[in-house]
Coordinates of C-alpha atoms in Angstrom, one line a residue:
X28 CA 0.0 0.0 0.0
X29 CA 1.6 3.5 -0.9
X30 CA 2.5 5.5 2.0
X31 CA -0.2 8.5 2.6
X32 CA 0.6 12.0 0.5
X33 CA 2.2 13.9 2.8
X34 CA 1.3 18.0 2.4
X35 CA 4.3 20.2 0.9
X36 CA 4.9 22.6 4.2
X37 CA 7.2 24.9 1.6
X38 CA 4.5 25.7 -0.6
X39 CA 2.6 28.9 -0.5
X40 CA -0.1 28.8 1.7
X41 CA -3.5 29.6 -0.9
X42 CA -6.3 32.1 0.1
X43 CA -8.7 29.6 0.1
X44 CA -12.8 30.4 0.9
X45 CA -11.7 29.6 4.7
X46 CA -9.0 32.7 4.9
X47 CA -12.4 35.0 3.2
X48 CA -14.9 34.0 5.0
X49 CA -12.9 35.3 7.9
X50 CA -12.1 38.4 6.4
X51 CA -15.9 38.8 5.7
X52 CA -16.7 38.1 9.3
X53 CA -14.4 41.0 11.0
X54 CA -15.6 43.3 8.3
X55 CA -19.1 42.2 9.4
X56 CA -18.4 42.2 13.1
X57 CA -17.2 45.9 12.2
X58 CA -19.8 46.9 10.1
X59 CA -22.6 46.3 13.0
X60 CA -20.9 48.8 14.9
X61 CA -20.6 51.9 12.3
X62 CA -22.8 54.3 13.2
X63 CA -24.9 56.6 10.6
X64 CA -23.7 60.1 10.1
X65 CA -23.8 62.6 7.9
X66 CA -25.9 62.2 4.9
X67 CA -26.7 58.6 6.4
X68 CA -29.6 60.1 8.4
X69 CA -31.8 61.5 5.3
X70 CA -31.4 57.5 4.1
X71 CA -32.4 55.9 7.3
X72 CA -35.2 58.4 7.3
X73 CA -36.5 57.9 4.0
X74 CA -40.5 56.6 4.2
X75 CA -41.5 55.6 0.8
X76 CA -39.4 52.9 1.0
X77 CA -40.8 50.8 -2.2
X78 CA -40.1 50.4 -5.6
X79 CA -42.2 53.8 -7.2
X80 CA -40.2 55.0 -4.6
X81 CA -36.9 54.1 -4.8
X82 CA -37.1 55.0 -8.7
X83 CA -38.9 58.7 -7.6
X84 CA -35.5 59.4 -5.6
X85 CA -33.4 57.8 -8.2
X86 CA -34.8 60.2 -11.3
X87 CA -34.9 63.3 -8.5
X88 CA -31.4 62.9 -7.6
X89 CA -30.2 62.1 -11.4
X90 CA -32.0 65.5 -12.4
X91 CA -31.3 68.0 -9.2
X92 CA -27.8 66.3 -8.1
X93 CA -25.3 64.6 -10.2
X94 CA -25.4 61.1 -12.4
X95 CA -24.2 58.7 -9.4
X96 CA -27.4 56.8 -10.3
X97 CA -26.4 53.5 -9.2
X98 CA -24.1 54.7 -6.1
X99 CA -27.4 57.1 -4.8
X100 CA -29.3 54.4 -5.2
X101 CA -27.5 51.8 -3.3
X102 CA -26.9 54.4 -0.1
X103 CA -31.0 54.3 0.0
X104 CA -31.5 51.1 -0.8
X105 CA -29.4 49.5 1.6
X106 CA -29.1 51.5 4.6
X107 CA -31.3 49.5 7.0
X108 CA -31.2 47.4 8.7
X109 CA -27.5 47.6 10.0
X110 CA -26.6 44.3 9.0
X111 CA -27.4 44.7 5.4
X112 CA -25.4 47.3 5.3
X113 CA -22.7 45.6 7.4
X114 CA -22.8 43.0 5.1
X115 CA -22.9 45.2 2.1
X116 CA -19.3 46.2 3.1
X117 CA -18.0 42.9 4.2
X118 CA -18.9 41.6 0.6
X119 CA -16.9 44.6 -0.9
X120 CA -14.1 44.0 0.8
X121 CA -13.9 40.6 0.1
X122 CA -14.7 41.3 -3.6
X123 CA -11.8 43.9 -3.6
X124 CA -9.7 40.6 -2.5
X125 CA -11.0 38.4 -4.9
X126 CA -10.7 40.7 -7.9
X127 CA -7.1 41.8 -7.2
X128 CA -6.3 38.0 -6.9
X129 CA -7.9 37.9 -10.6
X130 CA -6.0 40.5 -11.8
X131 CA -2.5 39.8 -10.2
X132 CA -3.3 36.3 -10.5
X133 CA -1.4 36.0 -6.7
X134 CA -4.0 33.9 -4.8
X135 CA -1.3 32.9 -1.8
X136 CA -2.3 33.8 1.6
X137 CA 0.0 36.6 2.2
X138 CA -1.0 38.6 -1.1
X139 CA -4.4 38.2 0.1
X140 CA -3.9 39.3 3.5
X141 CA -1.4 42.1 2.1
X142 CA -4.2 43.1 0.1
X143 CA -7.1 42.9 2.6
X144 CA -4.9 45.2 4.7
X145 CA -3.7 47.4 1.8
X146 CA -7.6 48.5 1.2
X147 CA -9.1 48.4 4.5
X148 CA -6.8 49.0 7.0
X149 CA -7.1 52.7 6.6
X150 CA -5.8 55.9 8.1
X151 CA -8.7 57.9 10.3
X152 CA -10.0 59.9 7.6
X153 CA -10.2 57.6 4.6
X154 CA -11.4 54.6 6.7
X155 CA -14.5 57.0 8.1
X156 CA -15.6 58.6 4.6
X157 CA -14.9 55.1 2.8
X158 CA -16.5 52.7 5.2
X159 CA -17.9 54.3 8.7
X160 CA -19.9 56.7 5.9
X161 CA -22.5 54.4 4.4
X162 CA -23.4 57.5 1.8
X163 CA -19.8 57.5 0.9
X164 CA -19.0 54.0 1.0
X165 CA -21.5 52.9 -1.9
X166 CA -20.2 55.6 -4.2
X167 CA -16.6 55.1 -3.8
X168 CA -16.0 51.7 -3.1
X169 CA -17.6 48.8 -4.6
X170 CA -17.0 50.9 -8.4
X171 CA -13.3 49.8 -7.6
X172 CA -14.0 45.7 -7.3
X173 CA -15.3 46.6 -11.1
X174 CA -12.1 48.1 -11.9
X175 CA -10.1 45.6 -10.6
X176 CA -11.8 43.4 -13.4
X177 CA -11.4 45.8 -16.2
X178 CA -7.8 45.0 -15.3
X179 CA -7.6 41.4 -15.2
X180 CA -10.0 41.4 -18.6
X181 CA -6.6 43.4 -19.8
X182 CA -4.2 41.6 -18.3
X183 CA -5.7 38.8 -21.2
X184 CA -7.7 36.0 -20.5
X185 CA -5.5 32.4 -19.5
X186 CA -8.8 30.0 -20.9
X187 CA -10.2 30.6 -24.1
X188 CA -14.0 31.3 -24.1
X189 CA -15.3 30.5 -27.2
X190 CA -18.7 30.5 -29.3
X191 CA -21.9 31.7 -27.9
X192 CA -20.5 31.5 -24.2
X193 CA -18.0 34.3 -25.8
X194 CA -20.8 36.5 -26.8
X195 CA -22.6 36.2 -23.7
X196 CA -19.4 37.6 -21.2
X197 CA -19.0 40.5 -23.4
X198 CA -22.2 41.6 -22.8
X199 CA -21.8 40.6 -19.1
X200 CA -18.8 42.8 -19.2
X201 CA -20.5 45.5 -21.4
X202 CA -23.1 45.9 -18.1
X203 CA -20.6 45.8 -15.6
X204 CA -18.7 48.4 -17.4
X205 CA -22.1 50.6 -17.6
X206 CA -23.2 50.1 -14.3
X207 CA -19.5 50.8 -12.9
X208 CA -19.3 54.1 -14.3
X209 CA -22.7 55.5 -12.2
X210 CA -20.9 55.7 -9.2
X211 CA -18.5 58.6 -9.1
X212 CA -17.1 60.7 -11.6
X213 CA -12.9 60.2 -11.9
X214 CA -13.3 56.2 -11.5
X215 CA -16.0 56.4 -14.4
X216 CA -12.8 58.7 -16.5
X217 CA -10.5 55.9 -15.3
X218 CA -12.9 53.1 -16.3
X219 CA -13.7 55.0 -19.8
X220 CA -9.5 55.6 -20.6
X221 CA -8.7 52.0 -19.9
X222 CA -11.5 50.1 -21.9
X223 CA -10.5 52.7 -24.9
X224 CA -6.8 51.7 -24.4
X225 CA -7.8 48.3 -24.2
X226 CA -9.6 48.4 -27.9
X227 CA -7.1 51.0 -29.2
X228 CA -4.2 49.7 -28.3
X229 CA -4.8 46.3 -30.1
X230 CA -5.9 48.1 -33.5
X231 CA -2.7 50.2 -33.8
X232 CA -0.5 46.6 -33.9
X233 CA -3.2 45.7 -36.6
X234 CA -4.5 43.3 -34.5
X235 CA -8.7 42.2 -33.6
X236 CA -9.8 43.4 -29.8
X237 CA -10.8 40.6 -27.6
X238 CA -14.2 40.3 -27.1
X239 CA -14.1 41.2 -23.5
X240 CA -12.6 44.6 -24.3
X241 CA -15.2 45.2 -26.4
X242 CA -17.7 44.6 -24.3
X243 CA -15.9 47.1 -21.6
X244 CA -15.6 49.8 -24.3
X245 CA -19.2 49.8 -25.5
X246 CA -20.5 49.5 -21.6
X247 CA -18.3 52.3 -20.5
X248 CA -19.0 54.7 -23.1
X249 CA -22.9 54.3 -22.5
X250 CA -21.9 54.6 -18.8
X251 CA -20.0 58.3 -19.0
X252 CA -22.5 59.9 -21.8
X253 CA -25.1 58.6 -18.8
X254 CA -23.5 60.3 -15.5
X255 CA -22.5 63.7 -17.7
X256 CA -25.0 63.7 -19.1
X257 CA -26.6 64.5 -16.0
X258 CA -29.3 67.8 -15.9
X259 CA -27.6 68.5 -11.9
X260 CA -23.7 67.8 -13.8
X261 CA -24.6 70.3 -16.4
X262 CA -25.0 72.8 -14.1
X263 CA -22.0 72.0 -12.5
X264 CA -20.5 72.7 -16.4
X265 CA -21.9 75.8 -16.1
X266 CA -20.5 77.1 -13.0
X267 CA -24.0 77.1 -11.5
X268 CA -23.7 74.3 -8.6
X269 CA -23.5 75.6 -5.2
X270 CA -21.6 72.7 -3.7
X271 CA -19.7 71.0 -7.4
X272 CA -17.0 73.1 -8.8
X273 CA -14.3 72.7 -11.2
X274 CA -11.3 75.1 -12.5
X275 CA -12.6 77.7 -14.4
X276 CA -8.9 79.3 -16.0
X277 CA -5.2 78.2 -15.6
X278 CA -5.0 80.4 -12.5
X279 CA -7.7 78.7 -11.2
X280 CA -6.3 75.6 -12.1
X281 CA -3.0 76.3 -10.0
X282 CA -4.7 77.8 -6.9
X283 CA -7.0 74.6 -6.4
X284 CA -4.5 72.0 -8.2
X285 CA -2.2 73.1 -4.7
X286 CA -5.2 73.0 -2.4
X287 CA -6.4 69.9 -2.9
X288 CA -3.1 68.6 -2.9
X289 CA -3.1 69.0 0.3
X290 CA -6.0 67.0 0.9
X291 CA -4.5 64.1 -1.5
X292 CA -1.2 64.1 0.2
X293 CA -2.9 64.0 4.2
X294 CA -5.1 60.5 3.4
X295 CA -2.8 59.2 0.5
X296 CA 0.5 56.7 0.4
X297 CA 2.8 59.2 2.0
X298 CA 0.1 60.0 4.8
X299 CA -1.2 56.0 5.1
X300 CA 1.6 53.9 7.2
X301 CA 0.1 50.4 6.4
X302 CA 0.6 51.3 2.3
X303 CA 3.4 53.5 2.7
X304 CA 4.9 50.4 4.9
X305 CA 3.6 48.0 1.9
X306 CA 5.2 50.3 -0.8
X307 CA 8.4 50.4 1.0
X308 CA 8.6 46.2 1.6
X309 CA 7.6 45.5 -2.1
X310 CA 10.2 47.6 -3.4
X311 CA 12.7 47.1 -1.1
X312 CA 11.9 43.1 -2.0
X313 CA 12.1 44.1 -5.8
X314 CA 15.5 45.6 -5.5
X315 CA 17.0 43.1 -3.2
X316 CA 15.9 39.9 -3.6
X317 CA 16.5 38.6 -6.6
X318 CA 18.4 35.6 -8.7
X319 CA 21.8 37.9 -9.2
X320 CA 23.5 41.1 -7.6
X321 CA 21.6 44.5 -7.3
X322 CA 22.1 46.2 -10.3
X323 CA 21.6 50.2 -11.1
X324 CA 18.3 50.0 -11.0
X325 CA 17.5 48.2 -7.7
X326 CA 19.9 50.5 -6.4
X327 CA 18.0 53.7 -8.1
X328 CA 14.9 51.9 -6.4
X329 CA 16.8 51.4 -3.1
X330 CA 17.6 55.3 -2.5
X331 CA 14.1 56.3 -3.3
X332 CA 12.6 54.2 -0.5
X333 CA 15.0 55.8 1.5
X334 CA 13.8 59.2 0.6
X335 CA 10.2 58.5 0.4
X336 CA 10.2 57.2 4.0
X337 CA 12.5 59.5 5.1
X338 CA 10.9 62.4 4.3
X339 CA 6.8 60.4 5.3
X340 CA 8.4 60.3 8.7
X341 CA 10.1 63.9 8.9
X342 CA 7.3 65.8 7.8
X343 CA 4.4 63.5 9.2
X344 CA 6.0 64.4 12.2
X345 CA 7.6 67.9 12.3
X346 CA 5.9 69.4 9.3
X347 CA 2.5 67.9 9.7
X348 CA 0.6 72.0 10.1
X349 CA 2.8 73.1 7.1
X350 CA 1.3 70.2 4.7
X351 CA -2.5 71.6 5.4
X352 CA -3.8 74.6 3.9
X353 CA -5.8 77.0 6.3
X354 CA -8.3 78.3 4.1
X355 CA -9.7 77.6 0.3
X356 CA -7.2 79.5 -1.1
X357 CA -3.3 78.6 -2.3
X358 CA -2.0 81.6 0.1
X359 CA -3.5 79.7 2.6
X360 CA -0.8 77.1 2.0
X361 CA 3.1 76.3 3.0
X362 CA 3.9 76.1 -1.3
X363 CA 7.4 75.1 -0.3
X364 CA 6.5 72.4 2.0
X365 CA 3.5 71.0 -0.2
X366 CA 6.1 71.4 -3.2
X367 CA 8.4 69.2 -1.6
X368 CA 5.6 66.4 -1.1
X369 CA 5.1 66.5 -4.9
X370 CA 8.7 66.4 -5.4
X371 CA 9.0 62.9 -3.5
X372 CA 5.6 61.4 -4.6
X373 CA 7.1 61.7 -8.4
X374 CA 10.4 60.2 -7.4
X375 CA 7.9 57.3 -5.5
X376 CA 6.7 56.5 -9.0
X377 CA 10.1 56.8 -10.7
X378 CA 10.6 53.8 -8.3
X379 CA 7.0 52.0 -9.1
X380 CA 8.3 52.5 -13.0
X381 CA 11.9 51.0 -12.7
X382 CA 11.1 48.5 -10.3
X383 CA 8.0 47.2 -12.2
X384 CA 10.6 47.1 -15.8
X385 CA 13.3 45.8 -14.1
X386 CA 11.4 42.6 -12.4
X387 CA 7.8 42.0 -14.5
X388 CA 8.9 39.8 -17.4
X389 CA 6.3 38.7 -18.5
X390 CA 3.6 40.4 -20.9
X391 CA 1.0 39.8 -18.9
X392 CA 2.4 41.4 -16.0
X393 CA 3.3 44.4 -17.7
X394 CA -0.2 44.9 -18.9
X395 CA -1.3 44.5 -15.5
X396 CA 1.5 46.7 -14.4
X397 CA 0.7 49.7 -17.2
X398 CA -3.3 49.5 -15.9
X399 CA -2.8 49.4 -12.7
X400 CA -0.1 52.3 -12.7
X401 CA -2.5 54.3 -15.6
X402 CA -5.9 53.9 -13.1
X403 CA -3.9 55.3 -10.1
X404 CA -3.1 58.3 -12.4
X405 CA -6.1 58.9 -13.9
X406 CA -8.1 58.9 -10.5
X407 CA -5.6 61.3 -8.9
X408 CA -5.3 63.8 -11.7
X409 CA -9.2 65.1 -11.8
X410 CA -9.0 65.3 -8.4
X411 CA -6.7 68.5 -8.2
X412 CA -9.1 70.8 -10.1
X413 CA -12.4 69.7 -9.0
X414 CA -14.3 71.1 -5.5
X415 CA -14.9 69.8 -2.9
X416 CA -12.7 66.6 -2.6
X417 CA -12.0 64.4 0.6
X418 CA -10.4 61.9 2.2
X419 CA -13.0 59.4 0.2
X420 CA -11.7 60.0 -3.1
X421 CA -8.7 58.1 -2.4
X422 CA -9.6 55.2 -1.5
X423 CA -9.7 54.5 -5.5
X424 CA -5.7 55.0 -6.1
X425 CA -5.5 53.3 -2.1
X426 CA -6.8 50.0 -4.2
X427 CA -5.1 49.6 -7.1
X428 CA -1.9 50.9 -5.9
X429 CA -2.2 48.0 -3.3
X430 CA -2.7 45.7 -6.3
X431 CA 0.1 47.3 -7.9
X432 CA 2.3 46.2 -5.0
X433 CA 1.4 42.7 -4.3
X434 CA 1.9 42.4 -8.5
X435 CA 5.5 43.7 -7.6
X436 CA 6.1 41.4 -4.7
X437 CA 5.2 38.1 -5.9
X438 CA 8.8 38.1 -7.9
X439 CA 10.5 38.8 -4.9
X440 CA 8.9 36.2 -2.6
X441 CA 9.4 33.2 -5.6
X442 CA 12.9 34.1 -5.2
X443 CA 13.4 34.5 -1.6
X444 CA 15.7 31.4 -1.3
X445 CA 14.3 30.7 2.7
X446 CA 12.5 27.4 3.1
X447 CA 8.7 28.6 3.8
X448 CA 9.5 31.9 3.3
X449 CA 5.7 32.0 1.7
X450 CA 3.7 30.7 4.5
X451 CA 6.3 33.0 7.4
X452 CA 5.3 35.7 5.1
X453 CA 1.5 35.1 5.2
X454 CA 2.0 34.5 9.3
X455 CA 3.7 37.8 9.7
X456 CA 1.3 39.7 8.0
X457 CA -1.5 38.0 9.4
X458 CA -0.6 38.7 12.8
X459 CA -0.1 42.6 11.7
X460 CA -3.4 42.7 10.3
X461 CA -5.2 40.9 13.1
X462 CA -3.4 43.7 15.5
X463 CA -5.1 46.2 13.1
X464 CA -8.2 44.9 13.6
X465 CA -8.1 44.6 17.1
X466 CA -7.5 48.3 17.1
X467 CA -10.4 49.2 14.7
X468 CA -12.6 47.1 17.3
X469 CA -12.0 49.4 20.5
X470 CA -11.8 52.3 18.5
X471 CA -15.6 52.0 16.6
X472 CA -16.7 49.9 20.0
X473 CA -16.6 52.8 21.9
X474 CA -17.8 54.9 19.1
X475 CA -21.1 52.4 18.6
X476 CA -21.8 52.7 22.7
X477 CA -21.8 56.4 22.0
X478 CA -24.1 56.5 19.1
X479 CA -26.5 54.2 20.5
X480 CA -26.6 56.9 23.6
X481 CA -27.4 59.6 20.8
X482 CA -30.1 57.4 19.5
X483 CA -31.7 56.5 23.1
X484 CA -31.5 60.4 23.8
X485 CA -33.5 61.6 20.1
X486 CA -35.8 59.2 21.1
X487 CA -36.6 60.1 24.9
X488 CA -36.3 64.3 23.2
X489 CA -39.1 63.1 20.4
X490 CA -41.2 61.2 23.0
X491 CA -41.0 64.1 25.9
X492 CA -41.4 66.6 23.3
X493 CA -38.0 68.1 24.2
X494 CA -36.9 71.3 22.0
X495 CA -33.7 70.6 22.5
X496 CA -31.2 67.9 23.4
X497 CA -27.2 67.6 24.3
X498 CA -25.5 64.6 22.8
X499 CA -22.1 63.4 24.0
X500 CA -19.1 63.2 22.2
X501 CA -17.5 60.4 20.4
X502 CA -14.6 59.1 22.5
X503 CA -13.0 59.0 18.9
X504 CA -14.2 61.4 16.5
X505 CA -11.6 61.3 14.2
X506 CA -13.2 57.9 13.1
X507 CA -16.9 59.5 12.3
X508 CA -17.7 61.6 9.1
X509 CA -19.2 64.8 10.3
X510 CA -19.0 63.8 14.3
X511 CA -21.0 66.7 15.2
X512 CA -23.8 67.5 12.6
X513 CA -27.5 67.6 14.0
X514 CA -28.7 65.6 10.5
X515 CA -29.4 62.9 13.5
X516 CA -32.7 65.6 13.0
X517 CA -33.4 64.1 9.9
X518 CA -34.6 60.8 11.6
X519 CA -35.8 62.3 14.8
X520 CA -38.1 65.2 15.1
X521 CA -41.4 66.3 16.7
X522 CA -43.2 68.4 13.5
X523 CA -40.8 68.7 10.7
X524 CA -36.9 67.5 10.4
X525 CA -34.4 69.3 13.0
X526 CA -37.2 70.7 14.5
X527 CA -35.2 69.9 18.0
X528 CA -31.7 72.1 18.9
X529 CA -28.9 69.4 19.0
X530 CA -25.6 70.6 20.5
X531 CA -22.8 69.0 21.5
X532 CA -19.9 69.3 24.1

């Protein structure tokens, strides 16, 4: 009889549905205890909750707001109860996983956990606009699991689909591709720019687009003439919108491009230790670890880590007031300081560029490489002359700059030479992320006790037909979009919405 199969303890340990279901979970777990805020409140207070009138708010808010039809429509749709939301996020994050997996193709169980961490464990101000914000969460996030599979359909297919089966994905992707781009404006230009490239670039070798590619193209453009073509978006265009804004000259241009830098820079890589510490790891594995000697270009790769953490820590630190802008205006604004940033963030993606040539081989890689590299542009780049921006619109370049770096890894942990080195790996960032989630759970623990004392307090106001009411402070209100609005007036009231004084300590 032939002696049992004994399990290979040196190879990679695979993120199998056991290693997501538990990622789902603690996204879950979290998810109960997010409070609403912010524009949360007019959602949970919504009444005509049916389908006349669902599609009512849907047309009102296409016509009178912007074309974020699908995004609107999901913050209404599932707001309540909490655990559909909850579970609404935990899905989304674990789709985030799954689809970098499929674009990457890197399915071991440190990629995934590097990735699960990479998109959700968050500095305070992305974290609350991208997941404790259920109004900001269904615009910004789950349009970026879509993108992830614009990238993998570019990255090229590894089976064949042929026949009628072919037919049928393209028009699967052709929806996915429409639907993805009514959520938020500069994912739906980043969405439209790479299904273009990916028919484009194909015809000027002379050579058919895939099917899939087609299908994105066709789905995309429908998508962007949709969301512009918006009746609340036009007025936007025409500099009538009271909130939306965008440049209006070249001055204008300049003067916001360096204010909402500042906003960039404070929630993005430079300001975001677990992906600055991720960027820094992945390079410093490109450059290092590697068949033969460190050439020019790991060393090139090698001093801009050094600089780019370098100056993260010196100016997170020392400069922090000198990297924020006091007012709306550039004179509000340490130019030098903020000039600086810019100056290291370039030579951060000189780094991405020659690390990514220097160790993807492969066609396939570089694709992936090229599309994840041209969506992190194209999301940033909108984002310096349009107003008002926040911490949210970052969470798109947060996610496929993650996927960027566990694509640039994988080389470096194939040829790390240490027995197991995979499975350490997975084990040491599992035990970093588990830390990380320990932390969220005291942190929006103590929040949720909070909220639910604001909630027992509306209610006794509204039922003791109080005028006014003081609700206590979030231990951490860092965590919570707009900590100390009275829109908790939306949802209780005695005659008409904030019809009872809310103040705060």
């Amino acid at each position: 009889m032939a002696a049992p199969r004994r399990p290979d303890i040196d190879a990679p340990l695979r993120a199998g549905p056991l290693l997501l279901a538990a990622l789902f979970v603690a996204v879950f777990v979290l998810g109960l205890l997010f409070p609403p805020t912010g524009d949360d409140w007019s959602r949970v207070a919504f009444q005509n909750r049916t389908p006349a009138g669902f599609l009512a708010q849907a047309v009102g808010s296409y016509e009178g707001h912007n074309g974020r039809i699908v995004g609107n429509s999901l913050s209404f749709l599932l707001i309540e109860p909490v655990w559909v939301r909850a579970a609404a996020k935990a899905a989304t994050v674990v789709g985030l996983v799954v689809a970098l997996q499929a674009a990457t193709r890197v399915r071991a169980a440190w990629a995934s956990l590097a990735a699960f961490a990479g998109v959700f464990l968050l500095p305070a101000g992305l974290f609350r606009e991208s997941y404790v914000w259920s109004a900001g969460f269904y615009n910004y996030v789950p349009p970026m699991v879509a993108v992830l599979l614009l990238v993998a359909v570019l990255g090229g297919r590894r089976d064949q689909v042929e026949g009628l089966r072919r037919v049928w994905l393209a028009v699967g992707w052709a929806t996915l591709g429409f639907v993805a781009c009514l959520f938020v404006e500069h994912v739906t230009v980043a969405i439209l720019a790479l299904s273009l490239v990916g028919v484009g670039a194909p015809l000027l070798v002379r050579r058919a687009p895939e099917p899939d590619a087609v299908g994105w193209a066709v789905g995309s453009v429908l998508g962007t003439v949709v969301m512009f073509a918006s009746p609340g978006l036009r007025e936007v265009a025409a500099h009538e919108d009271a909130y939306f804004s965008y440049a209006a000259s070249i001055g204008d241009l300049v003067d916001r491009a360096i204010v909402n830098y500042a906003v960039i820079t404070d929630s993005f890589v430079l300001s975001n230790p677990v992906l600055l510490v991720l960027t820094a790891a992945a390079l410093v594995g490109a450059a290092v670890v590697r068949p033969g000697r460190t050439g020019a270009a790991g060393w090139f790769v090698l001093a801009g880590v050094a600089v780019v953490v370098g100056w993260a820590a010196v100016s997170r630190l020392a400069l922090a007031e000198q990297l924020r802008c006091t007012g709306p205006a550039a004179d509000s604004c340490t130019t030098t300081v903020l000039g600086l940033d810019v100056a290291v963030l370039f030579l951060l993606l000189a780094a991405l560029v020659v690390a990514g040539l220097d160790r993807l081989v492969t066609a396939r890689e570089r694709r992936v490489w090229l599309a994840l590299l041209g969506a992190t542009v194209l999301m940033l780049g909108p984002l310096l002359a349009v107003s008002p921006i926040g911490p949210r619109n970052l969470i798109g370049p947060t996610v496929t700059l993650t996927a960027l770096l566990v694509l640039l890894a994988r080389p470096a942990v194939d040829a790390w030479a240490r027995p197991r080195a995979p499975r350490l790996l997975a084990a040491v960032v599992g035990a970093c992320t588990l830390a990380g989630l320990v932390l969220l759970l005291v942190i929006h623990g103590a929040n949720a006790r909070t909220a639910a004392e604001r909630v027992r307090l509306m209610e006794d106001a509204v039922a003791n037909r109080q005028p006014a009411v003081a609700l206590p402070a979030f231990p951490f209100p860092s965590w919570v979009h707009d900590a100390s609005d009275e829109k908790i007036g939306n949802r209780y009231y005695l005659e008409r919405p904030r019809d009872i004084e809310v103040t705060f300590p």
